[in-house]
Structure formats: C-alpha cells, structure tokens
Amino acid sequence: MNVEMHPSRWGDPARARALPDEARGLVEMVFGTDDRPAVQAPPLAPPSIGPAVLAELEKAVGADHVRTDDEARRLRTRGKSTPDLLRARSGDLADAPDAVVRPGSHDEVAAVLAIAVEHHLAVVPFGGGTSVTGGLVARREGFSGVLSLDLVRMKRLVRVDHVSMTAVLEPGLRGPEAEALLAAEGVTLGHYPQSWEYASIGGFAATRSSGQSSSGYGRFDALVVGLTVATPRGRIDLGSAPASAAGPDLRQLFLGSEGTFGVITAVTVRVRRLPEVKVYEGWRWPSFAAGALAMRTLAQSGLQPTVLRLSDEAESAINLADPAAIGGDASAGCLMIAGYEGDPAAVEARRAAVTAVLAGLGGTGVGTEPGERWAHGRFDAPYLRDSMLDAGVLVETLETATFWSDVERLYAEVKAALTAALGDPSLVLCHISHVYETGCSLYFTVAAREADDPLAQWAKAKAAASDAMIAAGATITHHHAVGTDHKPWFAREIGPLGVSVLRAVKADLDPTGILNPGVLIP
Ligand SMILES: Cc1cc2nc3c(=O)[nH]c(=O)nc-3n(C[C@H](O)[C@H](O)[C@H](O)COP(=O)(O)OP(=O)(O)OC[C@H]3O[C@@H](n4cnc5c(N)ncnc54)[C@H](O)[C@@H]3O)c2cc1C
C-alpha cells in the first residue's frame, strides 16, 4: 500500500473513481452539478529555517530524513477534513511546514525536540495525516519556523506478550501495517476506524480514536495499556500494571493530547486472538428510535455484538458507502448492521442471544448480504466524498455523543441546526456506531450544493451544529478530537477551570510552547 496520500484527495490516487452514472444522475437531480477542477498548486515559499539549523536536524536524524522540498511539505499540509481538501484544491498552502523531519527512534525524537526548543521552532507530530479537526494546523506566528515531525520511520512491532496478551507498537505504524504484524503473531488489535488504511497508532492514541468495531474491541483509549512519550522536559513511561490505584491515571493526560504535551513514541496495547469467524448481518427497524432502543437494550444487557451500527431513515435510503445503492427507498425503515467476530462457538452463542433480543423488540433480520456489503465498502466513503466535491457538492461529517436519555433530543436539534444552516438543497444523514451502557455517539454526514464560498458555508453549518451540541449538554466530539476547529466549544464543554488545568500541564511539560501551538488547548 502506498502510504502517501494525494495532497488534496483521500487515499491512494489509483483507487479514486468517478461517480457511477446512476449516482451522478441522482446527485444532478438533487443538487445540480458544477464540476470543480482542482487548481494547480503554486510553488511554496522557501522554508524559513536556515541551513545551520537544518544541519543540526540532519545530524540528529540523518541527512536523508530532513526534507524541505515542495512535495514533502505539501503532503504534510493540514489533514483531510473537507475544509482541508477545499483549501488544498484551491491551491492554498499557507499552512505548509518549513521542513519535514523523520526521526527513527525515541532518542531521535528527543533530539529534534531539543533543537526545536533551542531555535523556537513549532513542532507538529504527524502520524497518518488524517486529522479532520485541524490537528495538524499549528500556529506559525511567534515561531522561527514549523517542523512536521513525521513518525513514518517508527514502524516496529517491538514485542508481543502472549501470556498477558499485550503488544508494544511504534507510533508510525498505519492500521494495516500494525494488523499485519500482529496477525503474524496470531493476534489482533481490532481497531478499524474508517481512516484505518492511513491513520497511525500514535495518531489513534493522540486523538482517542474509536473504530467501527468499538462495541466488541473497545475504543482505542480503552485498548491502551501503556505509553512512552518524549516531551521537551524529558521522557515519561506510563502503565506498569493492568490496573492501578497509584494516583490519577497519567496515561489519560496523554491520550487525546493531540501532540501538545509530548510525542508518543511507543504504545502498549491489549490484543485479542485473531478471530476465526466474522459474520456481519443486517436488521431492519421501523424507525431510528426503535433501532436505538434495541441498541440500548443490548448494551444494557451486556450483549453487544462486535460491530453495531444503525442508520437513520435518510442514511438507510442513501447508502454513502455504496454509490451503486444511492436512491434507495426511504420508507423501508432503518438499517442496522450487527457483526460478530471470534471463535465459532462464541460467535454462534452471542449471535443467537442478540438475535433473540432484536427479534423480540420488533427487528426484522435481513440476512448477511447488507452486512457483507457494508464490510466490503467500509473504507470507500472518503473516495466518494472526493467525487462529490469534484461535482460541486459539499460533503462533510461531524459527530458527538450523549447519554441515552438525551439522544432523541440531540439528534433532532443537531439535524435541525444543520438543515437550517445549509438550506435547500441539502441532505443530513445520521448513524449510531458506538454504543455504551449509558449512551451512544451520533455521526452526521451532510451534503449540500457548494456555495460560492464553501468554506464559509461549512463554517456556518458547523458552528450551528456545535452550538446545538453544547446547548444540549453533549460532547463536541466523540472521536474526531479537538484540533483547532473544536476549541471554542471544547472550552465551553470543560469550563474555565478545565482550561486552566490543561494550560498548567502544557506549561510544565512544554515550557516554551513548541508542541503543536494553537491546537487543542483553548
Ligand atoms: C475519511 C476519514 C474517516 C475517519 N474515520 C474515523 C473513525 O472512524 N474513527 C476515528 O476515531 N477517527 C476517524 N477519522 C479521524 C482520524 O482518522 C483520527 O483522528 C486518527 O486517529 C488520526 O490518526 P493519524 O495517524 O492520521 O493522526 P494525524 O492526523 O497525523 O494527527 C492527529 C493529531 O495527533 C497528533 N499526533 C499524531 N501522531 C502523534 C504522536 N505519535 N504523538 C503525539 N501526537 C501525535 C497530531 O499532531 C495531530 O494533532 C477519520 C478521518 C477521515 C479523514
């Protein structure tokens, strides 16, 4: 797999595809189309870091691993949110780093941080570059330059403990690379976010990522047993036992810290035995509320399948993961996918128990075909977003989470805010894909005819949705993290004292503020 993504599109350019004719016809009918060719990116301004400092960096990591060429810098400019793509498509590379530095070990990371402190360079840890919240857009003002600290060389499976069922992974491993190394040991991590093909182990930890199989395997932060972090003040190793009462859990300070407190250089994760069987099947519900009630019943009975997701009526009708399926029947209710992974006996037992609950609550089993189709297309939607953007249709996603008692209200209020802000013609789709005993996440996908200024159009819709989330007492993000985009709402979510605690930790670990300035901390 090519781990370098296209600078203004998702993923492997070879997998890009135009909208199929039937989908394009429908998109034209709903939105009208207006092909938007990408602008040829202009050459970048020369890097602001001088030869003497570059020579120090080369000494620290090797001359081959310090790059200042346009291509390297362009490929590490921002992440992959729709605004990021729109800016890249318009040739705006204002956030490009001055240099890309690729350390090969914890000690090399520490050496780069020391140089950055000495010369007051901003440092942006770069894992897979799939951030959708501006997590890679550090503030440049006040710094003598910006370094992208690309962890791509740190790709080792350091060790597997088959007795304790843990593994130590380096941060630069992409999802498929980590799973391939673990599979050779007969184990799996089971973390499959939609960005899995490109996102990295360090990025998963730094953003508290959640994968599509979170019901069965757990969120990434729940899989982390230990962390090693390089900070400007030195090294910290955390997680010396499966559980501990030794004070507050400092691992939680670094999980979700988005490169602002330190650079994660190793992650110890719990692993499971490779599943022998994987079964994904579909269930039909008369309404989103009926399906959500079934999810809550399962979660509160301790009966979760490995994968459990439910699309609302609109998303069930317009299956974004499968362009060929666009234009389904909205009156057909809501589609749930339930997936089971494990050894055959455990899968059968759990499937039978879940089936009894779902059937008892009025669900209709529709067989494995929808489940297999979902599993097959689960990583394709980002390519479809590119095709829609090509056709002048703005597509973006956002997500939140709340307690069960507030789910219905949150769903209605965020949907209303998005619909009002985007106007006609627009579509607002939603699914639940991460379920807990106490609540769940809501994941919205929107599509709208691109306005003349699509960045302003999206900023308005995003602000309206974010205001609705905070007003409803929900979180600003269940798994996309804070980055720069969510900061104002994050500050409202945690309050002034929460902000003050984060600033104090930052001031202690990173006294000169070089690590991802402007990201996360309000
Ligand atoms: C199409 C698409 C689908 C997505 N689907 C999901 C999903 O299903 N679930 C989900 O959780 N997220 C999803 N995301 C969001 C994104 O993939 C996650 O936030 C992911 O965890 C980021 O990993 P990354 O390696 O790409 O990190 P990057 O984008 O490279 O970095 C993210 C942040 O973490 C910091 N960082 C990266 N590595 C380190 C490190 N080693 N140490 C310290 N800081 C570091 C960066 O500086 C940045 O602030 C999706 C994104 C896209 C574009």
XYZ file of C-alpha atoms in Angstrom, chain A:
522
model
C 0.000 0.000 0.000
C 1.184 3.498 -0.828
C 1.169 5.356 2.493
C 1.498 8.788 0.865
C -1.940 10.221 0.178
C -2.798 12.620 -2.609
C -2.303 16.194 -1.293
C -5.892 17.275 -1.986
C -7.825 14.000 -2.032
C -8.278 10.957 0.171
C -6.088 7.896 -0.048
C -4.462 6.151 -2.949
C -4.906 8.103 -6.213
C -5.202 4.725 -8.006
C -8.418 3.989 -6.090
C -10.077 7.316 -6.971
C -13.231 6.806 -9.000
C -15.782 8.977 -10.702
C -19.396 8.786 -9.558
C -21.162 5.904 -11.312
C -23.696 7.150 -13.893
C -26.783 6.288 -11.832
C -25.382 8.058 -8.764
C -24.303 11.058 -10.800
C -27.810 11.308 -12.264
C -29.312 11.392 -8.786
C -26.762 13.895 -7.492
C -27.518 16.098 -10.506
C -31.220 15.839 -9.825
C -30.924 16.719 -6.114
C -28.116 19.267 -6.138
C -27.363 20.130 -9.753
C -23.686 19.653 -10.556
C -20.974 22.110 -11.259
C -17.671 20.414 -11.947
C -14.906 21.928 -9.826
C -11.471 21.246 -11.234
C -8.643 21.499 -8.701
C -6.254 24.424 -9.114
C -2.607 23.624 -9.803
C -0.834 24.299 -6.505
C 1.636 27.197 -6.718
C 5.247 26.631 -5.620
C 5.774 27.040 -1.894
C 7.596 29.958 -0.330
C 11.151 28.922 0.581
C 11.432 27.404 4.068
C 12.109 29.900 6.831
C 14.565 27.573 8.578
C 18.196 28.384 7.766
C 20.953 25.945 6.708
C 22.669 25.878 10.110
C 19.519 24.657 11.890
C 18.765 22.199 9.083
C 22.302 20.844 9.519
C 21.622 20.275 13.239
C 18.429 18.426 12.372
C 20.298 16.335 9.800
C 22.861 15.433 12.422
C 20.049 14.319 14.739
C 18.095 12.103 12.315
C 20.296 11.628 9.229
C 20.511 13.821 6.120
C 18.026 11.643 4.195
C 15.378 12.322 6.786
C 15.199 16.095 6.676
C 13.268 17.313 3.660
C 12.462 20.814 2.546
C 11.268 20.052 -0.990
C 7.797 21.209 -2.041
C 6.377 17.708 -2.383
C 7.292 16.606 1.138
C 5.967 19.851 2.628
C 2.774 19.825 0.565
C 1.947 16.251 1.615
C 2.124 17.282 5.267
C -0.005 20.405 4.971
C -3.118 20.102 7.158
C -5.238 16.935 7.347
C -8.234 15.515 5.488
C -11.328 17.388 6.622
C -13.446 18.799 3.821
C -12.204 22.363 4.556
C -8.628 20.986 4.383
C -9.382 19.449 0.992
C -11.119 22.594 -0.265
C -8.134 24.720 0.719
C -5.710 22.304 -0.931
C -7.877 22.158 -4.065
C -7.827 25.957 -4.277
C -4.009 25.966 -4.097
C -3.903 27.438 -0.565
C -0.787 26.006 1.079
C -0.368 28.722 3.698
C -0.067 26.140 6.484
C 2.730 24.135 4.863
C 5.559 23.244 7.259
C 9.038 24.567 6.510
C 10.663 21.175 6.840
C 9.705 17.549 7.315
C 11.839 15.658 9.818
C 11.606 11.867 10.147
C 13.150 10.539 13.364
C 13.763 6.797 13.611
C 13.673 6.308 17.383
C 12.569 7.797 20.684
C 16.038 9.298 21.176
C 15.943 10.946 17.779
C 12.529 12.436 18.598
C 14.010 13.788 21.839
C 16.983 15.258 19.930
C 14.649 17.020 17.460
C 12.606 18.462 20.332
C 15.801 19.825 21.935
C 16.763 21.545 18.672
C 13.239 22.909 18.308
C 13.336 24.342 21.840
C 16.719 25.940 21.217
C 15.639 27.612 17.959
C 11.999 28.161 18.887
C 10.569 26.016 16.091
C 6.950 24.838 16.271
C 6.714 21.026 16.070
C 3.711 19.245 14.567
C 3.749 15.475 15.192
C 2.484 13.807 12.000
C 1.112 10.251 12.045
C -1.139 9.402 9.122
C -2.241 12.957 8.356
C -5.951 12.037 8.579
C -6.966 14.635 11.174
C -10.376 16.134 10.434
C -10.320 18.836 13.111
C -7.304 20.952 12.197
C -4.972 18.983 14.479
C -2.079 19.485 12.056
C -2.572 23.226 11.628
C -0.205 24.659 14.216
C 0.158 28.382 14.780
C 3.182 29.807 12.979
C 3.188 33.310 14.494
C 5.828 33.771 17.160
C 7.956 30.850 15.937
C 11.010 30.868 13.703
C 9.568 28.050 11.611
C 7.322 24.970 11.614
C 8.614 21.395 11.596
C 6.431 18.465 10.599
C 7.693 15.617 12.788
C 6.747 12.653 10.638
C 6.802 9.377 12.581
C 6.717 7.236 9.456
C 10.072 5.541 10.183
C 8.962 4.313 13.603
C 7.139 1.212 12.462
C 8.226 -1.674 14.636
C 6.186 -4.193 16.494
C 8.537 -4.090 19.465
C 7.210 -7.175 21.255
C 4.147 -9.292 21.910
C 3.477 -10.741 25.357
C 1.368 -13.802 24.554
C 0.765 -14.525 28.216
C -0.557 -11.096 29.195
C -1.955 -10.514 25.663
C -0.297 -7.142 25.157
C 1.851 -5.739 22.363
C 4.189 -2.763 22.119
C 3.826 -0.835 18.876
C 5.733 2.114 17.494
C 3.633 5.175 16.624
C 4.245 5.367 12.873
C 2.598 2.035 12.064
C -0.507 2.581 9.921
C -3.593 0.497 10.742
C -2.988 -2.240 8.130
C 0.745 -2.424 8.921
C 0.052 -2.916 12.628
C -2.600 -5.564 11.954
C -0.318 -7.457 9.529
C 2.498 -7.604 12.095
C 0.096 -8.651 14.847
C -1.594 -11.242 12.617
C 1.784 -12.915 12.091
C 1.738 -13.418 15.886
C -1.821 -14.757 15.814
C -3.346 -11.689 17.473
C -5.304 -8.566 16.527
C -5.875 -5.066 17.850
C -9.357 -4.866 16.315
C -9.265 -1.085 15.819
C -10.857 -0.187 12.473
C -11.802 3.484 12.102
C -12.915 4.475 8.613
C -9.475 6.096 8.220
C -7.767 2.811 9.188
C -5.878 2.387 5.916
C -3.841 5.557 6.539
C -4.120 6.582 10.192
C -1.352 5.599 12.613
C -1.020 4.015 16.041
C 0.357 7.248 17.530
C -2.477 9.224 15.947
C -5.095 6.822 17.351
C -3.712 7.402 20.844
C -3.222 11.145 20.415
C -6.862 11.622 19.325
C -8.701 8.966 21.398
C -9.895 7.355 18.215
C -12.828 4.949 18.045
C -13.135 2.214 15.432
C -16.089 0.593 13.708
C -15.709 -2.484 15.922
C -15.621 -0.465 19.148
C -18.613 -2.355 20.572
C -16.589 -5.553 20.617
C -12.971 -4.453 20.955
C -13.371 -1.061 22.682
C -12.284 2.442 21.810
C -8.565 2.918 21.205
C -8.060 4.601 24.587
C -9.581 1.521 26.216
C -7.051 -0.655 24.355
C -4.033 1.306 25.590
C -2.181 -0.255 28.487
C 0.985 1.852 28.416
C 2.619 4.810 26.697
C 6.099 6.191 26.204
C 6.223 9.905 25.478
C 9.035 12.288 24.563
C 8.444 15.769 25.970
C 10.653 18.856 25.882
C 11.243 18.174 29.615
C 12.257 14.530 29.126
C 10.881 11.036 28.771
C 7.865 9.603 30.537
C 6.894 5.886 30.664
C 3.388 5.116 31.859
C 1.392 1.951 32.537
C 3.221 -0.559 34.690
C 0.275 -2.778 35.690
C -3.100 -3.870 34.301
C -4.793 -1.626 36.844
C -3.508 0.707 39.494
C -4.618 2.913 42.355
C -1.380 4.874 42.285
C -2.921 8.302 41.975
C -4.650 9.782 38.929
C -4.053 7.863 35.695
C -1.439 9.933 33.883
C -1.926 7.925 30.682
C -5.210 9.781 30.339
C -3.316 13.064 30.147
C -1.526 11.949 27.017
C -4.393 10.055 25.377
C -6.176 12.751 23.405
C -3.404 15.310 23.958
C -3.006 15.755 20.170
C 0.730 16.309 20.236
C 0.529 19.278 22.612
C 2.080 17.628 25.685
C 4.592 15.309 24.039
C 5.290 12.954 21.164
C 4.053 9.412 21.718
C 6.935 7.128 20.761
C 5.530 3.730 21.833
C 2.081 2.408 22.692
C 1.411 -0.792 24.626
C -1.971 -2.170 23.650
C -4.072 -5.111 24.720
C -4.562 -7.617 21.915
C -7.047 -10.445 21.247
C -6.629 -13.745 19.459
C -7.283 -13.462 15.725
C -10.968 -14.170 15.116
C -11.646 -17.424 13.276
C -15.072 -16.300 12.147
C -16.541 -12.961 11.063
C -20.251 -12.634 10.383
C -21.957 -9.329 9.527
C -25.691 -9.166 9.042
C -28.488 -6.660 8.529
C -31.567 -5.844 10.591
C -34.413 -3.621 9.533
C -36.228 -1.342 12.042
C -39.439 0.581 11.524
C -37.799 3.763 12.834
C -34.486 5.196 14.105
C -35.984 5.398 17.612
C -36.959 1.698 17.558
C -33.457 0.694 16.410
C -31.830 2.930 19.037
C -33.958 1.350 21.751
C -32.762 -2.079 20.600
C -29.133 -0.894 20.771
C -29.636 0.413 24.286
C -31.284 -2.846 25.347
C -28.319 -4.829 24.033
C -25.733 -2.552 25.649
C -27.520 -2.607 28.995
C -27.833 -6.408 28.905
C -24.099 -6.822 28.280
C -24.889 -8.366 24.916
C -23.021 -6.264 22.390
C -22.039 -7.690 19.033
C -18.530 -6.760 17.815
C -19.956 -4.257 15.330
C -23.243 -2.482 15.974
C -24.416 0.443 13.864
C -27.757 1.913 12.949
C -28.500 4.353 10.126
C -31.400 6.774 10.339
C -34.116 6.712 7.682
C -32.286 9.099 5.346
C -28.932 7.342 5.601
C -30.564 3.937 5.170
C -32.061 5.179 1.901
C -28.875 6.819 0.652
C -26.092 4.432 1.362
C -22.990 6.616 1.155
C -20.657 3.652 1.362
C -22.039 2.212 -1.845
C -22.646 4.619 -4.723
C -24.480 1.924 -6.640
C -27.066 1.824 -3.865
C -27.824 5.550 -3.917
C -31.519 6.190 -4.332
C -32.959 3.504 -2.077
C -36.433 3.529 -0.613
C -36.788 5.920 2.357
C -39.952 4.202 3.538
C -38.047 0.972 4.089
C -37.119 1.999 7.632
C -33.697 1.919 9.193
C -30.821 -0.452 8.590
C -28.794 -1.866 11.454
C -25.562 -3.809 10.950
C -24.639 -6.337 13.621
C -21.274 -8.061 13.281
C -19.739 -10.891 15.277
C -16.062 -11.838 15.426
C -14.394 -14.578 17.439
C -14.229 -18.345 17.640
C -17.167 -20.218 16.094
C -18.844 -21.277 19.332
C -18.639 -17.817 20.922
C -19.900 -16.152 17.725
C -22.855 -18.537 17.485
C -23.788 -18.146 21.140
C -23.643 -14.352 21.042
C -25.412 -14.162 17.709
C -28.242 -16.352 18.987
C -28.642 -14.265 22.148
C -28.574 -10.949 20.244
C -30.963 -12.303 17.603
C -33.478 -13.247 20.281
C -33.368 -9.732 21.766
C -33.598 -7.963 18.393
C -36.407 -10.154 17.098
C -38.255 -9.721 20.394
C -38.077 -5.937 20.024
C -39.576 -5.928 16.528
C -36.460 -6.037 14.337
C -36.504 -7.964 11.079
C -33.402 -9.933 10.137
C -32.480 -9.257 6.507
C -29.599 -11.683 6.206
C -25.889 -11.312 5.685
C -25.948 -9.513 2.307
C -26.283 -5.960 3.740
C -23.660 -6.805 6.360
C -21.214 -8.162 3.790
C -21.828 -5.125 1.563
C -21.104 -2.822 4.489
C -17.936 -4.750 5.405
C -16.746 -4.723 1.795
C -17.313 -0.965 1.279
C -16.460 0.228 4.786
C -13.344 2.165 3.730
C -14.707 3.572 0.457
C -16.802 6.563 1.568
C -13.869 9.028 1.645
C -13.243 8.347 -2.069
C -16.887 9.123 -2.748
C -16.502 12.445 -0.901
C -13.790 13.409 -3.427
C -16.100 12.552 -6.338
C -18.886 14.657 -4.817
C -16.509 17.584 -4.291
C -15.442 17.242 -7.939
C -19.119 17.656 -8.851
C -19.520 20.813 -6.722
C -21.316 19.079 -3.850
C -20.047 19.818 -0.344
C -19.848 16.661 1.789
C -18.631 16.613 5.379
C -19.184 14.720 8.613
C -19.342 15.591 12.293
C -20.008 13.597 15.425
C -20.942 13.868 19.080
C -22.135 11.670 21.947
C -24.598 11.866 24.778
C -26.480 9.821 27.360
C -29.407 7.682 26.258
C -31.963 9.971 27.873
C -30.839 12.840 25.603
C -30.198 11.020 22.322
C -33.521 11.792 20.680
C -33.329 15.485 21.529
C -29.691 15.805 20.451
C -30.419 14.078 17.148
C -33.347 16.399 16.411
C -31.529 19.579 17.421
C -28.271 18.949 15.552
C -30.173 17.847 12.465
C -32.379 20.956 12.598
C -29.334 23.223 13.059
C -27.542 21.695 10.074
C -30.621 21.758 7.857
C -31.364 25.401 8.684
C -27.763 26.480 8.145
C -27.274 24.617 4.852
C -30.660 25.451 3.336
C -32.003 23.785 0.227
C -30.939 21.560 -1.389
C -29.132 19.696 1.347
C -29.172 16.283 2.960
C -28.452 15.465 6.599
C -27.864 11.809 7.388
C -27.043 10.201 10.723
C -25.946 6.926 12.240
C -25.141 5.488 15.638
C -21.970 3.411 15.547
C -20.511 3.466 19.068
C -22.760 2.202 21.823
C -22.258 2.169 25.596
C -24.416 1.124 28.533
C -25.040 4.779 29.298
C -25.311 6.334 25.841
C -24.023 6.441 22.287
C -22.436 8.606 19.618
C -24.304 10.287 16.770
C -22.415 10.648 13.476
C -23.817 13.067 10.901
C -22.996 13.238 7.208
C -24.156 16.266 5.247
C -24.296 17.014 1.550
C -25.218 20.381 0.069
C -24.795 22.264 -3.153
C -21.485 24.104 -2.841
C -21.932 27.856 -2.343
C -19.551 30.380 -3.917
C -17.599 30.319 -0.667
C -17.877 26.713 0.528
C -15.513 27.299 3.457
C -17.811 29.976 4.886
C -20.835 27.808 4.071
C -19.433 24.906 6.069
C -18.123 27.086 8.913
C -21.649 28.418 9.436
C -23.215 24.941 9.455
C -20.507 23.501 11.677
C -20.882 26.353 14.192
C -24.657 25.898 14.278
C -24.304 22.143 14.878
C -21.585 22.647 17.501
C -23.696 25.224 19.359
C -26.589 22.760 19.329
C -24.382 20.012 20.785
C -23.105 22.140 23.655
C -26.565 23.588 24.334
C -27.879 20.022 24.610
C -25.142 19.123 27.114
C -23.432 16.715 24.693
C -19.717 16.496 23.861
C -18.223 18.431 20.966
C -16.518 15.242 19.785
C -16.852 11.529 20.467
C -13.786 10.502 18.439
C -12.553 13.135 15.981
C -10.713 15.083 18.730
C -10.479 18.844 19.249
C -7.714 20.095 16.959
C -8.137 23.765 16.151
C -11.693 23.531 14.828
C -13.421 22.484 18.065
C -11.519 24.667 20.508
C -14.216 27.283 21.268
C -16.804 24.581 22.031
C -14.282 22.453 23.901
C -13.637 25.451 26.200
C -17.376 25.682 26.871
C -17.563 21.924 27.485
C -14.810 21.791 30.129
C -15.211 25.302 31.598
C -12.556 27.824 32.691
C -11.088 25.605 35.422
C -10.690 22.734 32.988
C -8.920 25.049 30.552
C -6.666 26.297 33.340
C -5.640 22.716 34.274
C -4.724 21.938 30.659
C -2.699 25.142 30.371
C -0.826 24.297 33.573
C 0.085 20.823 32.302
C 1.195 22.301 28.997
C 3.328 24.926 30.735
C 5.054 22.236 32.780
C 5.731 19.730 30.006
C 6.373 22.201 27.190
C 7.510 25.463 28.814
C 8.378 27.199 25.529
C 5.154 26.046 23.873
C 6.732 24.477 20.782
C 4.456 21.431 20.605
C 1.532 21.918 18.234
C 0.910 25.555 19.241
C -2.716 26.583 18.840
C -4.033 23.003 18.809
C -6.360 21.571 21.492
C -5.685 23.976 24.373
C -8.066 26.951 24.417
